[in-house]
Coordinates of N, CA and C and ligand atoms in Angstrom, one line a residue:
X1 N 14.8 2.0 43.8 CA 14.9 2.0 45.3 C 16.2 2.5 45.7
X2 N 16.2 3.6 46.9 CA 17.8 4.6 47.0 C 18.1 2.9 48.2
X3 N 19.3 3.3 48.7 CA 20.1 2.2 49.6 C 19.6 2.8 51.5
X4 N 19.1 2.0 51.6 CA 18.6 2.7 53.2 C 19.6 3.2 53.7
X5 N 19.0 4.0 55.0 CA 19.8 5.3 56.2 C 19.4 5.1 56.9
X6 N 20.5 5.0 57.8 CA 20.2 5.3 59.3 C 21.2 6.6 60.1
X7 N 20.3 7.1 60.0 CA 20.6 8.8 60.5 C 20.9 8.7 62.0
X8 N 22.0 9.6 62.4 CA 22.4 9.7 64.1 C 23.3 10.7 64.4
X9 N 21.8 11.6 64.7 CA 22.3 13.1 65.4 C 22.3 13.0 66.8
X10 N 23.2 14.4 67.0 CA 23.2 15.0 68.2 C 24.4 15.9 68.7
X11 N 24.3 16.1 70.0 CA 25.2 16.8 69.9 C 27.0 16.7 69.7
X12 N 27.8 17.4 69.9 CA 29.4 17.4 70.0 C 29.4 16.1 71.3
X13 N 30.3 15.2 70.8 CA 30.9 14.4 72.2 C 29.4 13.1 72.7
X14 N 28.5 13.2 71.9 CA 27.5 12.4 72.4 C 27.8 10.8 72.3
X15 N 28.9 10.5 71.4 CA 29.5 9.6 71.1 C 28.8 8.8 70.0
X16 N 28.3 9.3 69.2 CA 27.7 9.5 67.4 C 29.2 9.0 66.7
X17 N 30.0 9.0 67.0 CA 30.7 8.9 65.6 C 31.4 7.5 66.0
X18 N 31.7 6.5 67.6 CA 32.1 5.6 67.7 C 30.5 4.5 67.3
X19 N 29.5 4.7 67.6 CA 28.8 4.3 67.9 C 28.3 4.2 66.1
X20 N 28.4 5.1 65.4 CA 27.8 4.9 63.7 C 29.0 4.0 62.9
X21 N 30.3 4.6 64.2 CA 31.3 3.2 63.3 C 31.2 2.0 63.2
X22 N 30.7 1.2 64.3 CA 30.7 0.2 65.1 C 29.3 -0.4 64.3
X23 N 28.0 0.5 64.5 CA 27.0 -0.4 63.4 C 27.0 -0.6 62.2
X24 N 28.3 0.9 61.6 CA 28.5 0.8 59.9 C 28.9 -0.4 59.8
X25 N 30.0 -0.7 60.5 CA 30.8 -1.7 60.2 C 29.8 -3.4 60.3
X26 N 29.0 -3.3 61.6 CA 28.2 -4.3 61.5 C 27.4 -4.9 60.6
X27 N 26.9 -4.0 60.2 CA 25.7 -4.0 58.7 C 26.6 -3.9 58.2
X28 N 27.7 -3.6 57.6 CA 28.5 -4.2 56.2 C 28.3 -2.4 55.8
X29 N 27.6 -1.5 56.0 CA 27.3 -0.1 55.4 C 28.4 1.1 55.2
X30 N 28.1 1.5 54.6 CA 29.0 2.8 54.4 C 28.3 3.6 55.7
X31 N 29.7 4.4 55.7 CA 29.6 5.5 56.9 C 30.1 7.1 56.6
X32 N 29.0 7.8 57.0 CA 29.4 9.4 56.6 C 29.7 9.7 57.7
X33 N 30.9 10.7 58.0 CA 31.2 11.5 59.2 C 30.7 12.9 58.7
X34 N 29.1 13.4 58.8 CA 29.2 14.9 58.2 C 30.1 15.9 59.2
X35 N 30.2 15.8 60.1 CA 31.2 16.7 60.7 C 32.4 16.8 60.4
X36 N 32.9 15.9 59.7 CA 34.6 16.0 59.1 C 34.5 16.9 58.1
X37 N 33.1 16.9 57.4 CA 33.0 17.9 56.0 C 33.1 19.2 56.4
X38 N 32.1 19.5 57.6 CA 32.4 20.6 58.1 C 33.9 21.2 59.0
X39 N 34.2 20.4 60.0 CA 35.5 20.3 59.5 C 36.7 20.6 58.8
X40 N 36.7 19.6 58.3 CA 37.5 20.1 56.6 C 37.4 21.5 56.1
X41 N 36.6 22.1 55.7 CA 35.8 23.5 55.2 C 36.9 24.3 56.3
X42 N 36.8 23.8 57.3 CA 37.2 24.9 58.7 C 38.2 25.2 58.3
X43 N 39.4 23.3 58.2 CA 40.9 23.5 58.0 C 41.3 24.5 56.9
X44 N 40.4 24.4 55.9 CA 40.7 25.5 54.2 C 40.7 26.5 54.5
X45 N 39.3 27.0 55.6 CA 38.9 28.6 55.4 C 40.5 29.0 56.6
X46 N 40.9 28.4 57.4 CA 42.4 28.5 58.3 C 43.0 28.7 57.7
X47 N 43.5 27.9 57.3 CA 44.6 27.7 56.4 C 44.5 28.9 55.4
X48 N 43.9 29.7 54.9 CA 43.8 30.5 53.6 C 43.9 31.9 54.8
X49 N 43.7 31.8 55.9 CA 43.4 33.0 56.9 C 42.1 34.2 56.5
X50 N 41.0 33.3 55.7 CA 39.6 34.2 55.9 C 39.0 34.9 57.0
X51 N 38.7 35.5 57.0 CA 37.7 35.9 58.1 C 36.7 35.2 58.2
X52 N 36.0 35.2 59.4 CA 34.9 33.9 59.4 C 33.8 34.8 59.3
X53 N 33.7 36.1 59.1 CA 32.3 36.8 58.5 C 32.1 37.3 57.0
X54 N 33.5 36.4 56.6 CA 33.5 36.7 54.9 C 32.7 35.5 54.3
X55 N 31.0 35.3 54.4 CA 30.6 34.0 53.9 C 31.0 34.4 52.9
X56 N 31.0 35.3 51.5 CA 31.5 34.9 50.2 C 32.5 33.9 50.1
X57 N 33.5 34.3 50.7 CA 34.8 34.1 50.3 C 34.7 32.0 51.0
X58 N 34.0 32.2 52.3 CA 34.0 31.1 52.4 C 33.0 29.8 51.9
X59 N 32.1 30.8 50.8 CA 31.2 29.6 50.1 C 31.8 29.3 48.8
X60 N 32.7 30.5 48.5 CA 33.6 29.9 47.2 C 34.5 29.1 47.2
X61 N 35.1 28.6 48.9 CA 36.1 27.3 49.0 C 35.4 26.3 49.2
X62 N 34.1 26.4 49.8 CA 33.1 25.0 50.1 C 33.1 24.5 48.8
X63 N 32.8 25.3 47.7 CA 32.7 24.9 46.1 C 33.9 24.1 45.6
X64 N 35.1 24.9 46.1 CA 36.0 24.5 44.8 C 37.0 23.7 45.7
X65 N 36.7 23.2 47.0 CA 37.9 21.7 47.7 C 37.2 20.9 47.1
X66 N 38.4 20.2 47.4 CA 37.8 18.5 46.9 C 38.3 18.3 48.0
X67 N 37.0 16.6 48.2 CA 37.0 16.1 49.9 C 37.5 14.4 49.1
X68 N 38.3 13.7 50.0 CA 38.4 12.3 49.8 C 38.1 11.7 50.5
X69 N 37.5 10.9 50.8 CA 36.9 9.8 52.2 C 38.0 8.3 52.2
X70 N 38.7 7.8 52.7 CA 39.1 6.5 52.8 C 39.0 6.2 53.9
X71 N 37.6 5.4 53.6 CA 37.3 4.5 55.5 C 37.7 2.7 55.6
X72 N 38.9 3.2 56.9 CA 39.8 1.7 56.4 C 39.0 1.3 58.0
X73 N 39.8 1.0 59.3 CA 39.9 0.8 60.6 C 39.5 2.3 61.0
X74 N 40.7 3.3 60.2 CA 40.2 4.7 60.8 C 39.7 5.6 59.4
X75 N 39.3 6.7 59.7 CA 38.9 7.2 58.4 C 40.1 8.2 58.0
X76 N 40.3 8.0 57.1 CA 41.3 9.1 56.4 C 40.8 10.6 55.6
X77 N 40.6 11.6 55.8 CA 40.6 11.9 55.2 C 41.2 13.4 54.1
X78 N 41.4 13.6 52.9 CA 42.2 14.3 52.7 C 41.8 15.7 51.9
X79 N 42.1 16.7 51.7 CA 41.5 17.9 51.6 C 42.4 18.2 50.2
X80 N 42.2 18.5 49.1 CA 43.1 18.7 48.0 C 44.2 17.7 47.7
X81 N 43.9 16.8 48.2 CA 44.8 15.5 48.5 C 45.6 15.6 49.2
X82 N 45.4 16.7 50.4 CA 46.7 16.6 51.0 C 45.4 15.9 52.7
X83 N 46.8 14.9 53.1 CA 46.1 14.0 54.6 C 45.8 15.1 55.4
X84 N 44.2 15.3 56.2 CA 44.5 16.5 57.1 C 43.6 15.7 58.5
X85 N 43.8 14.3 58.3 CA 43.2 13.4 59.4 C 43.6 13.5 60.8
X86 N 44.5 14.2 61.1 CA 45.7 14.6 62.4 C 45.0 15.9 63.0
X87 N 44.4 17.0 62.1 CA 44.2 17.9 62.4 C 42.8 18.2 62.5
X88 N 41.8 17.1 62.1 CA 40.1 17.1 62.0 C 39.9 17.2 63.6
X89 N 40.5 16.3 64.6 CA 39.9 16.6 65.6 C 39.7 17.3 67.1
X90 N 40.6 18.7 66.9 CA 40.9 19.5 67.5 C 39.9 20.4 68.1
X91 N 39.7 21.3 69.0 CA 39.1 22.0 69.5 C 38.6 23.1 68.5
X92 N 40.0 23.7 68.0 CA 39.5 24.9 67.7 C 39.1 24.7 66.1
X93 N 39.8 23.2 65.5 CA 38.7 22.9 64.5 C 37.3 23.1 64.4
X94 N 36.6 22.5 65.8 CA 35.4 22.0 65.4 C 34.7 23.5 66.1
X95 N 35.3 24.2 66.3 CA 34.5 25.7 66.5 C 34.5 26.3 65.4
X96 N 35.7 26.4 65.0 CA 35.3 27.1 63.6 C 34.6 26.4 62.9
X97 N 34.0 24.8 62.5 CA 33.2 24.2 61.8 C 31.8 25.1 62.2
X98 N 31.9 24.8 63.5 CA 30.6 25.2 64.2 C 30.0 26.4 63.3
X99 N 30.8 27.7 63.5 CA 30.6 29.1 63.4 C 30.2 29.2 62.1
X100 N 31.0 28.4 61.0 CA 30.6 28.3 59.2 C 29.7 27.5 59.2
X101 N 29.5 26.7 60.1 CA 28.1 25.5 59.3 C 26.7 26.4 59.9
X102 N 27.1 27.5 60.1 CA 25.5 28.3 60.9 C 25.6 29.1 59.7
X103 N 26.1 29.1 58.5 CA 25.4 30.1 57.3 C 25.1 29.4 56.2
X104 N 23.7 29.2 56.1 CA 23.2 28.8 55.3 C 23.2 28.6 53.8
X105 N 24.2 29.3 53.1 CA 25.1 29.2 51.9 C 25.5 28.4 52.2
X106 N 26.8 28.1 53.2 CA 27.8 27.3 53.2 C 27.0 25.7 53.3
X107 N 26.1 25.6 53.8 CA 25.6 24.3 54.2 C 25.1 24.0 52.8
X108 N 24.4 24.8 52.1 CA 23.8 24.4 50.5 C 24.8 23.4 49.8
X109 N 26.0 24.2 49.9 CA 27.0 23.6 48.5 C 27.4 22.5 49.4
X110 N 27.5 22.2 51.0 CA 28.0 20.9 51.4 C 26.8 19.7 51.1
X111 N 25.3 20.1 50.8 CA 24.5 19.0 50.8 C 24.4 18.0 49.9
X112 N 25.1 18.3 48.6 CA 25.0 16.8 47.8 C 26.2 16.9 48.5
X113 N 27.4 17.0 48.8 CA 28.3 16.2 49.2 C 28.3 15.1 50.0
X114 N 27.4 15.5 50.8 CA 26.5 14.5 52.0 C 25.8 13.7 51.5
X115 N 24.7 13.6 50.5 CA 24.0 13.4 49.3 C 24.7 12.1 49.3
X116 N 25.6 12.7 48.1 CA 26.6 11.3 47.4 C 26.4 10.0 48.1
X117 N 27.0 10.4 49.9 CA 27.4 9.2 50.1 C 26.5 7.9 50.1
X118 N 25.1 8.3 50.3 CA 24.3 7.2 50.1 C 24.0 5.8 48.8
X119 N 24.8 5.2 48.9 CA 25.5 4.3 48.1 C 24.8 2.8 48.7
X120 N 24.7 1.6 47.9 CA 24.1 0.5 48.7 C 25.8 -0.4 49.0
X121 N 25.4 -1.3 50.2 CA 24.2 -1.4 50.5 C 23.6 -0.6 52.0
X122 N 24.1 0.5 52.0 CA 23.6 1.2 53.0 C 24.2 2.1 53.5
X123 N 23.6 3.3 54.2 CA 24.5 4.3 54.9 C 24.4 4.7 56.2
X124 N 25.1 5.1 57.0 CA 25.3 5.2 58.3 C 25.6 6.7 58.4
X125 N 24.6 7.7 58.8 CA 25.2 9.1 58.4 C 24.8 9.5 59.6
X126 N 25.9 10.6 60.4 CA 26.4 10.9 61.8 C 26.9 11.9 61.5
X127 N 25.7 13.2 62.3 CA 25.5 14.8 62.7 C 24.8 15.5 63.3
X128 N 24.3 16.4 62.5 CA 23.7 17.3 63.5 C 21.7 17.3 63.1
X129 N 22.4 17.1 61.2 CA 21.0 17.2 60.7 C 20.7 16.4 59.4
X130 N 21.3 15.1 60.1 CA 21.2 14.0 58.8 C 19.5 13.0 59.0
X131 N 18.6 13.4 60.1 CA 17.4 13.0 59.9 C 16.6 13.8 59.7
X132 N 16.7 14.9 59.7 CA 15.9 16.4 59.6 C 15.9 17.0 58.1
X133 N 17.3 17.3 57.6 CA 17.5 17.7 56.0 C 18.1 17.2 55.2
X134 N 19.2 16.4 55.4 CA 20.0 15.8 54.5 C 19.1 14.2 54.3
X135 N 18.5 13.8 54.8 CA 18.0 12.2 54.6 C 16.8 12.0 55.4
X136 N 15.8 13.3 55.1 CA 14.4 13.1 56.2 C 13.7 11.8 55.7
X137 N 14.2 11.6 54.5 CA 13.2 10.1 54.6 C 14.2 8.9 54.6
X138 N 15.0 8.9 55.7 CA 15.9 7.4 56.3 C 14.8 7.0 57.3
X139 N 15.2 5.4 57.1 CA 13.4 5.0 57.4 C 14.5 4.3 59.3
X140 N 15.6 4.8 59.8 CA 15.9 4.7 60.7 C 16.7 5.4 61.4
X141 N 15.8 6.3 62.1 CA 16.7 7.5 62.7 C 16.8 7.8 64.7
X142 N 18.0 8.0 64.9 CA 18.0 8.5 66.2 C 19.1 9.5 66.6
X143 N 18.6 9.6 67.6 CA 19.0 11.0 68.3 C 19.7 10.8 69.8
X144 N 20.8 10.6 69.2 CA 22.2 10.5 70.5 C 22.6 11.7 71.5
X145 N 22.6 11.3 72.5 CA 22.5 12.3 73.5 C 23.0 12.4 75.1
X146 N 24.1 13.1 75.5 CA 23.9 12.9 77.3 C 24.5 14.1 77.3
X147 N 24.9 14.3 79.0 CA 24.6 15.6 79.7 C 25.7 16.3 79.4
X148 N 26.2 17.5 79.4 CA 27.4 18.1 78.9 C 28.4 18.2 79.5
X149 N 28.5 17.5 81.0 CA 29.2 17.3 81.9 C 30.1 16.1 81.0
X150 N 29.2 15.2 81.2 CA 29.7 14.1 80.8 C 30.7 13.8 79.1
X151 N 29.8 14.7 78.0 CA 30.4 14.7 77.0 C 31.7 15.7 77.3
X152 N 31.6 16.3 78.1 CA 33.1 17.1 77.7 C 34.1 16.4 78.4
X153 N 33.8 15.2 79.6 CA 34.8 14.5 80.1 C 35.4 13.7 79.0
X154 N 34.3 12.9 78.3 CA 34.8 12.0 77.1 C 35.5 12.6 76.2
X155 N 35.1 14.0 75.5 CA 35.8 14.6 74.8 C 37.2 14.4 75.2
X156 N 37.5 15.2 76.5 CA 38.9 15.4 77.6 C 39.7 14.2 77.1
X157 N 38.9 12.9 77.8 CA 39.8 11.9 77.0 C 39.8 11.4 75.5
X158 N 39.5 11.4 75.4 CA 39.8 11.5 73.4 C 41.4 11.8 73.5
X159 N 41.2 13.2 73.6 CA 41.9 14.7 73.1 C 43.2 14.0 73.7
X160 N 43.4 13.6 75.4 CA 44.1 13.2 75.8 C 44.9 11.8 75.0
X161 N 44.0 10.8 74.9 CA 44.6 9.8 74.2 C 45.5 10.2 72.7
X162 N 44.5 11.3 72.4 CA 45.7 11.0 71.1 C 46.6 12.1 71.4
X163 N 47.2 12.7 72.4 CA 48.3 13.8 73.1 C 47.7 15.1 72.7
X164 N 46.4 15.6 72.5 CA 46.4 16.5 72.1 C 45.6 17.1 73.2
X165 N 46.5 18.6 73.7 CA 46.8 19.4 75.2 C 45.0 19.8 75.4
X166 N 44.9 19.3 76.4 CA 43.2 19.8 76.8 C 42.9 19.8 78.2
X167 N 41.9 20.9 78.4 CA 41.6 21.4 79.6 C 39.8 20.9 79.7
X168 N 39.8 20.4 81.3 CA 38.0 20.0 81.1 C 37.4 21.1 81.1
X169 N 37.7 22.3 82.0 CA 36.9 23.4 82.5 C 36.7 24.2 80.9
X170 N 37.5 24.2 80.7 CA 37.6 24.9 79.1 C 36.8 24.2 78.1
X171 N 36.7 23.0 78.1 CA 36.3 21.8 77.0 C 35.1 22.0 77.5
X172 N 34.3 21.7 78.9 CA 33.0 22.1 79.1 C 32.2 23.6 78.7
X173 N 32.9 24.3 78.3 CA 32.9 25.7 78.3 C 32.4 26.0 76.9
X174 N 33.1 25.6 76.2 CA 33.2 25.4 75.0 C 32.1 24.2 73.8
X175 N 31.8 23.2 74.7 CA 30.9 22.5 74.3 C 29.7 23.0 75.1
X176 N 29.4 23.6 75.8 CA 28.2 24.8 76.3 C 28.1 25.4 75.2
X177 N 28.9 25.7 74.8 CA 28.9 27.3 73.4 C 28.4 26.8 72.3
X178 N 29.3 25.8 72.3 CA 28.9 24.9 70.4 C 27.6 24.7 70.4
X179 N 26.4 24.1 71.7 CA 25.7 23.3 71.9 C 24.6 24.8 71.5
X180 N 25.2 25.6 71.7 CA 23.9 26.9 71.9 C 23.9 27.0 70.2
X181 N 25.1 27.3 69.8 CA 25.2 27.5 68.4 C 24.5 26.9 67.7
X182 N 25.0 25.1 68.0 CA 24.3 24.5 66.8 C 22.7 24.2 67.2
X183 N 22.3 24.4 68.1 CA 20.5 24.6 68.1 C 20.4 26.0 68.0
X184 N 20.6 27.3 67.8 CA 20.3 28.3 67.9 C 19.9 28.3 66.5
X185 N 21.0 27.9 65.7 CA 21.0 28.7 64.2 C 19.6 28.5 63.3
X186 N 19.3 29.1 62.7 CA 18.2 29.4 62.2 C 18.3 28.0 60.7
X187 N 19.2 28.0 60.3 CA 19.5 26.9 59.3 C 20.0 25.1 59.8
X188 N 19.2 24.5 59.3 CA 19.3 22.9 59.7 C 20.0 23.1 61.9
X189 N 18.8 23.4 62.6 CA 19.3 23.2 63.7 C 19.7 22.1 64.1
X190 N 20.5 22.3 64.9 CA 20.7 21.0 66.0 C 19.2 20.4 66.9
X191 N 18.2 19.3 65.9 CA 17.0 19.6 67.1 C 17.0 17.5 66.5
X192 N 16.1 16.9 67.3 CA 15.6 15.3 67.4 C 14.8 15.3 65.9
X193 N 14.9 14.7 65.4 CA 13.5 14.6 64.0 C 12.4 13.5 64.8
X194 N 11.7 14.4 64.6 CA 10.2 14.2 65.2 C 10.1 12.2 65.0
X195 N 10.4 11.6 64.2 CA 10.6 9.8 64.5 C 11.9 9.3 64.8
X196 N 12.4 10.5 65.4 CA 13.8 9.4 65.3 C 14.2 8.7 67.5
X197 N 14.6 8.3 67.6 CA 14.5 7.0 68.3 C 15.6 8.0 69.6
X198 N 15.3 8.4 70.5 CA 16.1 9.4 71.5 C 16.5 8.7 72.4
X199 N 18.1 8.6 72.4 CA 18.8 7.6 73.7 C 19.7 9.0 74.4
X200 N 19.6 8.4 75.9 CA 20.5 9.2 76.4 C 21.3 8.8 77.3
X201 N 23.1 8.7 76.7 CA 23.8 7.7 76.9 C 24.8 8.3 78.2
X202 N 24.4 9.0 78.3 CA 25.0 9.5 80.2 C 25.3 8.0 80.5
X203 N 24.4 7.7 81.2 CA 25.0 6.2 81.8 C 24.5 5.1 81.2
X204 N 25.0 4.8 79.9 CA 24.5 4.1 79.2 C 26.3 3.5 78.4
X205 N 26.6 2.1 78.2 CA 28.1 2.5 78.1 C 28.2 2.1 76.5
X206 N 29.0 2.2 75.4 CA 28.9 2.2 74.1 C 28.2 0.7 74.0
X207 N 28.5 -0.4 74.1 CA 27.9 -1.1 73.9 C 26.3 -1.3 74.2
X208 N 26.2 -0.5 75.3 CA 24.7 -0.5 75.0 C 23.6 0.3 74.5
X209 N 25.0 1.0 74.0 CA 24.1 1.9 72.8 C 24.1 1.1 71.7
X210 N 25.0 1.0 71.2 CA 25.2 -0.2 69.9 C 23.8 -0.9 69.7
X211 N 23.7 -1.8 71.2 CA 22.9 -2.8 70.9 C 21.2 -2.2 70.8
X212 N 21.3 -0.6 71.3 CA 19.6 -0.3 71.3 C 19.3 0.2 69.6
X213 N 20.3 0.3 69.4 CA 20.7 1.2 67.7 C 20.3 -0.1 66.8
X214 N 21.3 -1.3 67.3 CA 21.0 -2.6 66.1 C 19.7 -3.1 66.8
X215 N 19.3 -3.1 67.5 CA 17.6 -3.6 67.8 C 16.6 -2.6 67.0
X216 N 16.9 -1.6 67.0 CA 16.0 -0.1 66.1 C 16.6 -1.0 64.2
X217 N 17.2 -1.5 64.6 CA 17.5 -1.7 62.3 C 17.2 -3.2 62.6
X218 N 16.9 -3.8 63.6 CA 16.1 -5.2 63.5 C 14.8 -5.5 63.3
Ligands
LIG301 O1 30.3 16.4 64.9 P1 31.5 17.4 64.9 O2 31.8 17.8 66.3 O3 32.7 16.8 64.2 O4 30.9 18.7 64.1 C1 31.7 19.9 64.1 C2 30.7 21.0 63.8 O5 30.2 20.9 62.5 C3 29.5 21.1 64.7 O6 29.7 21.9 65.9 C4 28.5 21.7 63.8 C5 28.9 21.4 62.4 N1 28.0 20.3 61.9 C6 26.8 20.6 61.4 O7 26.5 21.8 61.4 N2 26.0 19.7 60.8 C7 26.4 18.4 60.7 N3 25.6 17.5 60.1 C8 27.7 18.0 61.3 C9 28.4 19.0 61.9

């Protein structure tokens, strides 16, 4: 018997990744951030200055980084062992994740990485398409959600709390864009899995997402 899943997609800023902390932590379970992976991938292919239409070049770094996960209070994590936790949650990070996670190569060699983490006694995996392809049979799935107004305000503060310089009109703009991307793409879209449990947390406040999430694993 594998260690149960509870899968929780959706879009950028839907608040998936406070919200899978908060129940990982409750159930005792391990927690995947697949967007860090993607992520990550982004800071290598930067950092090396690829072009982002060279998939070769960028399915041959997906291959050969190594990813470290240390999930303490916050998650750490480190890319060739070097800390790049400071730099995962940036704007122009998670665009470039966006742009690479829409070529189909590149998502192959990330899937056992995602894979792995399913470890007992349990996993808490938070993205775009962890009830759809990476874990269609987690026997508890939902699909996190509100209006793009709203996520790009929360994003705004994030970015702000931790000083990092951000514009709403821009941030809205840009989470419009991601949003087309990651349902557009032809590979593992951004779309609900046909059982999984659809909240939409516009006015709904973390806590009571929590609590509709741990009533769904009750
Ligand atoms: O969740 P996030 O904002 O950290 O994700 C950044 C980008 O990575 C997102 O725009 C698309 C991509 N991604 C993906 O394609 N599949 C996932 N499971 C998670 C993220």
């Amino acid at each position: 018997m594998k260690p149960p899943v509870l899968t929780i997609d959706g879009p950028s800023g839907a608040g998936k990744g406070t919200v899978s902390r908060s129940v990982a932590k409750k159930l005792g379970w391990h927690y995947l951030d697949s967007g860090s992976i993607y992520r990550s991938l982004a800071i290598a292919v930067s950092d090396k200055q690829i072009d982002l239409l060279d998939i070769a070049s960028i399915v041959d770094i997906a291959k050969a980084i190594s990813l470290e996960f240390e999930c303490g209070d916050e998650l750490v994590v480190k890319l060739d062992g070097v800390d790049i936790t400071d730099r995962l949650p940036s704007e122009a990070t998670g665009n470039v994740a966006s742009i690479i996670a829409a070529y189909p190569d590149v998502r192959a060699v990330l899937l056992q990485k995602q894979k792995d983490f399913q470890q007992a006694p349990g996993l808490v995996a938070d993205g775009r398409d962890m009830g759809t392809v990476v874990f269609p049979e987690a026997e508890n799935k939902v699909f996190l959600t509100a209006s793009a107004q709203e996520r790009a305000s929360r994003r705004y503060k994030q970015l702000k709390e931790k000083r990092i310089d951000a514009n709403l009109a821009q941030i809205t703009k840009e989470i419009e864009a991601r949003d087309r991307r990651d349902q557009e793409r032809a590979s593992a879209p951004l779309k609900a899995a046909d059982d999984a449990l659809f909240i939409d947390s516009s006015n709904l406040s973390v806590d009571q997402v929590i609590e509709e999430v741990m009533n769904l694993i009750r």
